[in-house]
Tab-separated table of C-alpha atoms in Angstrom:
chain	number	residue	atom	x	y	z
A	1	MET	CA	-47.761	17.467	-61.776
A	2	LEU	CA	-50.140	15.363	-59.695
A	3	SER	CA	-53.699	16.279	-58.799
A	4	ARG	CA	-54.483	17.045	-55.174
A	5	VAL	CA	-56.022	13.598	-54.697
A	6	GLY	CA	-53.068	12.024	-56.497
A	7	THR	CA	-50.668	13.802	-54.175
A	8	LEU	CA	-52.499	12.540	-51.103
A	9	VAL	CA	-52.713	8.983	-52.397
A	10	ILE	CA	-49.132	8.690	-53.579
A	11	GLY	CA	-47.861	10.337	-50.382
A	12	ILE	CA	-49.652	7.750	-48.274
A	13	ILE	CA	-48.320	4.951	-50.478
A	14	LYS	CA	-44.813	6.397	-50.193
A	15	GLU	CA	-45.116	6.164	-46.407
A	16	LYS	CA	-46.080	2.530	-46.452
A	17	PRO	CA	-47.300	0.207	-49.214
A	18	VAL	CA	-51.072	-0.098	-48.727
A	19	ASN	CA	-54.255	-1.069	-50.520
A	20	PRO	CA	-57.009	1.365	-51.591
A	21	TYR	CA	-59.300	0.445	-48.710
A	22	GLU	CA	-56.583	1.324	-46.168
A	23	ILE	CA	-56.111	4.702	-47.853
A	24	THR	CA	-59.815	5.533	-47.619
A	25	LYS	CA	-59.864	4.501	-43.951
A	26	LEU	CA	-56.818	6.658	-43.191
A	27	LEU	CA	-58.395	9.674	-44.886
A	28	GLU	CA	-61.515	9.126	-42.769
A	29	MET	CA	-59.437	8.853	-39.586
A	30	ILE	CA	-57.708	12.191	-40.177
A	31	ARG	CA	-61.091	13.746	-41.060
A	32	LEU	CA	-59.797	15.125	-44.312
A	33	ARG	CA	-63.286	15.473	-45.802
A	34	GLU	CA	-63.991	18.336	-43.424
A	35	TRP	CA	-61.862	20.666	-45.553
A	36	PHE	CA	-61.229	18.681	-48.758
A	37	PRO	CA	-64.170	16.750	-50.192
A	38	ILE	CA	-62.936	13.414	-51.477
A	39	ALA	CA	-64.996	10.316	-52.178
A	40	ALA	CA	-63.750	6.753	-51.840
A	41	SER	CA	-64.456	6.322	-55.548
A	42	SER	CA	-61.976	9.154	-56.253
A	43	VAL	CA	-59.306	7.294	-54.308
A	44	TYR	CA	-59.867	4.106	-56.327
A	45	ALA	CA	-59.946	5.989	-59.659
A	46	THR	CA	-56.783	7.888	-58.721
A	47	ILE	CA	-54.959	4.677	-57.822
A	48	LYS	CA	-55.901	3.194	-61.178
A	49	ASN	CA	-54.655	6.342	-62.943
A	50	LEU	CA	-51.384	6.451	-60.965
A	51	ASN	CA	-50.810	2.784	-61.768
A	52	VAL	CA	-51.416	3.317	-65.505
A	53	LYS	CA	-48.937	6.220	-65.499
A	54	GLY	CA	-46.324	4.037	-63.806
A	55	TYR	CA	-46.152	6.133	-60.622
A	56	ILE	CA	-47.190	3.199	-58.455
A	57	VAL	CA	-47.180	-0.580	-58.890
A	58	GLY	CA	-49.505	-3.118	-57.383
A	59	GLU	CA	-48.764	-6.564	-56.021
A	60	ALA	CA	-51.571	-9.016	-55.336
A	61	ILE	CA	-51.196	-10.773	-51.999
A	62	ARG	CA	-53.260	-13.193	-49.960
A	63	GLU	CA	-53.077	-13.329	-46.173
A	64	GLY	CA	-54.437	-16.565	-44.723
A	65	ASN	CA	-58.032	-17.227	-45.728
A	66	MET	CA	-58.678	-13.566	-46.591
A	67	PRO	CA	-59.488	-12.589	-50.182
A	68	GLU	CA	-56.637	-11.457	-52.385
A	69	LYS	CA	-55.844	-7.746	-52.210
A	70	THR	CA	-53.527	-5.472	-54.127
A	71	ILE	CA	-50.897	-3.581	-52.184
A	72	TYR	CA	-49.420	-0.566	-53.967
A	73	SER	CA	-45.942	0.888	-53.684
A	74	ILE	CA	-44.357	3.935	-55.276
A	75	THR	CA	-41.989	3.784	-58.266
A	76	GLU	CA	-38.954	5.982	-58.813
A	77	GLU	CA	-40.891	8.012	-61.406
A	78	GLY	CA	-43.746	8.347	-58.905
A	79	ARG	CA	-41.328	9.608	-56.265
A	80	ARG	CA	-39.949	12.181	-58.695
A	81	VAL	CA	-43.345	13.573	-59.754
A	82	PHE	CA	-44.596	13.497	-56.149
A	83	GLU	CA	-41.658	15.560	-54.887
A	84	HIS	CA	-42.034	18.016	-57.781
A	85	THR	CA	-45.739	18.448	-56.977
A	86	LEU	CA	-45.036	18.954	-53.277
A	87	LYS	CA	-42.513	21.659	-54.074
A	88	GLU	CA	-45.081	23.426	-56.249
A	89	MET	CA	-47.768	23.188	-53.551
A	90	LEU	CA	-45.488	24.554	-50.836
A	91	GLY	CA	-43.589	27.199	-52.790
A	92	ASN	CA	-46.259	28.823	-54.906
A	93	GLY	CA	-47.848	32.062	-53.872
A	94	GLY	CA	-51.565	32.480	-54.103
A	95	LEU	CA	-54.480	31.452	-51.977
A	96	ASP	CA	-55.016	27.790	-52.866
A	97	SER	CA	-55.513	26.611	-49.302
A	98	ALA	CA	-56.470	23.026	-50.204
A	99	ALA	CA	-53.261	22.501	-52.188
A	100	PHE	CA	-51.193	24.156	-49.458
A	101	ASN	CA	-52.831	22.022	-46.749
A	102	ILE	CA	-52.109	18.870	-48.713
A	103	GLY	CA	-48.544	20.072	-49.192
A	104	THR	CA	-48.120	20.605	-45.456
A	105	ILE	CA	-49.579	17.177	-44.685
A	106	MET	CA	-46.991	15.625	-46.991
A	107	MET	CA	-44.054	18.029	-46.491
A	108	CYS	CA	-42.048	15.586	-44.384
A	109	HIS	CA	-41.338	13.672	-47.582
A	110	LEU	CA	-38.940	16.477	-48.500
A	111	GLU	CA	-35.781	17.587	-46.742
A	112	LYS	CA	-36.531	19.976	-43.882
A	113	ASN	CA	-34.217	22.711	-45.235
A	114	SER	CA	-35.812	22.411	-48.665
A	115	VAL	CA	-39.273	22.910	-47.135
A	116	LEU	CA	-38.052	25.973	-45.247
A	117	GLU	CA	-36.669	27.452	-48.485
A	118	LEU	CA	-39.959	26.772	-50.281
A	119	LEU	CA	-41.974	28.394	-47.497
A	120	GLU	CA	-39.674	31.433	-47.515
A	121	THR	CA	-40.217	31.699	-51.282
A	122	LYS	CA	-43.980	31.478	-50.769
A	123	LEU	CA	-43.767	34.152	-48.095
A	124	VAL	CA	-41.979	36.554	-50.467
A	125	LYS	CA	-44.542	35.894	-53.225
A	126	ASN	CA	-47.493	36.356	-50.879
A	127	ARG	CA	-46.100	39.605	-49.506
A	128	LYS	CA	-45.746	40.940	-53.076
A	129	GLU	CA	-49.275	39.815	-53.912
A	130	LEU	CA	-50.603	41.465	-50.741
A	131	GLN	CA	-48.855	44.720	-51.593
A	132	ALA	CA	-50.277	44.631	-55.122
A	133	LEU	CA	-53.785	44.091	-53.741
A	134	LYS	CA	-53.439	46.966	-51.299
A	135	SER	CA	-52.167	49.218	-54.069
A	136	GLN	CA	-55.027	48.199	-56.351
A	137	TYR	CA	-57.524	48.861	-53.557
A	138	ASP	CA	-56.051	52.301	-52.903
A	139	ASP	CA	-56.096	53.153	-56.627
A	140	PHE	CA	-59.752	52.192	-57.015
A	141	LYS	CA	-60.741	53.819	-53.738
A	142	ASP	CA	-59.049	57.091	-54.676
A	143	VAL	CA	-60.800	57.212	-58.035
A	144	GLY	CA	-64.081	57.515	-56.188
A	145	LYS	CA	-66.023	56.065	-59.091
A	146	VAL	CA	-66.055	52.572	-57.645
A	147	PRO	CA	-68.663	52.034	-54.930
A	148	ALA	CA	-67.368	50.826	-51.588
A	149	TYR	CA	-69.307	47.557	-51.835
A	150	ALA	CA	-67.518	46.766	-55.103
A	151	LEU	CA	-64.171	47.003	-53.319
A	152	ILE	CA	-65.111	44.352	-50.761
A	153	SER	CA	-63.643	41.472	-52.792
A	154	LEU	CA	-60.278	43.229	-52.889
A	155	LYS	CA	-60.459	43.824	-49.147
A	156	HIS	CA	-61.477	40.189	-48.621
A	157	ASN	CA	-58.444	38.937	-50.549
A	158	THR	CA	-56.252	41.337	-48.594
A	159	TYR	CA	-57.434	39.730	-45.359
A	160	LEU	CA	-56.856	36.254	-46.805
A	161	TYR	CA	-53.278	37.117	-47.795
A	162	GLU	CA	-52.613	38.597	-44.375
A	163	ALA	CA	-53.829	35.370	-42.763
A	164	GLU	CA	-51.792	33.278	-45.224
A	165	ILE	CA	-48.638	35.235	-44.379
A	166	LYS	CA	-49.255	34.912	-40.643
A	167	ASN	CA	-49.833	31.179	-40.976
A	168	ASN	CA	-46.723	30.754	-43.110
A	169	LEU	CA	-44.592	32.573	-40.539
A	170	GLU	CA	-45.963	30.332	-37.766
A	171	LEU	CA	-45.325	27.223	-39.860
A	172	ILE	CA	-41.736	28.250	-40.589
A	173	GLU	CA	-41.122	28.876	-36.888
A	174	GLU	CA	-42.681	25.536	-35.921
A	175	ILE	CA	-40.554	23.652	-38.450
A	176	ARG	CA	-37.379	25.349	-37.220
A	177	ARG	CA	-38.262	24.528	-33.623
A	178	SER	CA	-39.373	20.938	-34.237
A	179	LEU	CA	-36.925	18.113	-33.690
A	180	ASP	CA	-39.299	15.528	-35.175
A	181	TRP	CA	-39.407	15.448	-38.968
A	182	SER	CA	-41.258	12.175	-39.354
A	183	HIS	CA	-44.552	11.970	-41.110
A	184	PHE	CA	-47.549	11.898	-38.782
A	185	LEU	CA	-49.355	9.380	-41.002
A	186	ALA	CA	-46.665	6.835	-40.194
A	187	LYS	CA	-47.783	6.969	-36.572
A	188	ILE	CA	-51.440	6.192	-37.313
A	189	GLU	CA	-52.537	2.575	-37.268
A	190	ILE	CA	-55.056	1.668	-39.931
């Protein structure tokens, strides 16, 4: 499975062969750092790591009088591990919002029906997790030995799961309604 940064980088490369500088500029343009802190050095280190693992390959090119640069493209093994990682990010329950956000940014790399199935699976898992939290809260509350302030973290997670479920339902509806299944990054000029 890829790291979060690896998923972002390889997803961008899958869209269009690019160099590391173009990736960092794209991430700046979409203001990703506002919810997922990522340094340019992380992008470069991740590209090196993905290249060593054989998930991407680089080709040195020279355009006119410009210095040589390396353009990276995805390999078949890279495509396989990328798709597996995306499926994990979209289909897992839990409250890992950064991974889920990255998964939604890159979800158009999967078949639309596959994404809908993954989101439905996530919805079922999150509903079970929400019910378990509510039950745990009620059990502790009924005991009366646990102070109310100690139950706040359970209540907090309950609210987070409720928001996650609401968001997932809206996302499923938007995907079903949408006629465009192209990746938004393809429409951004670097």
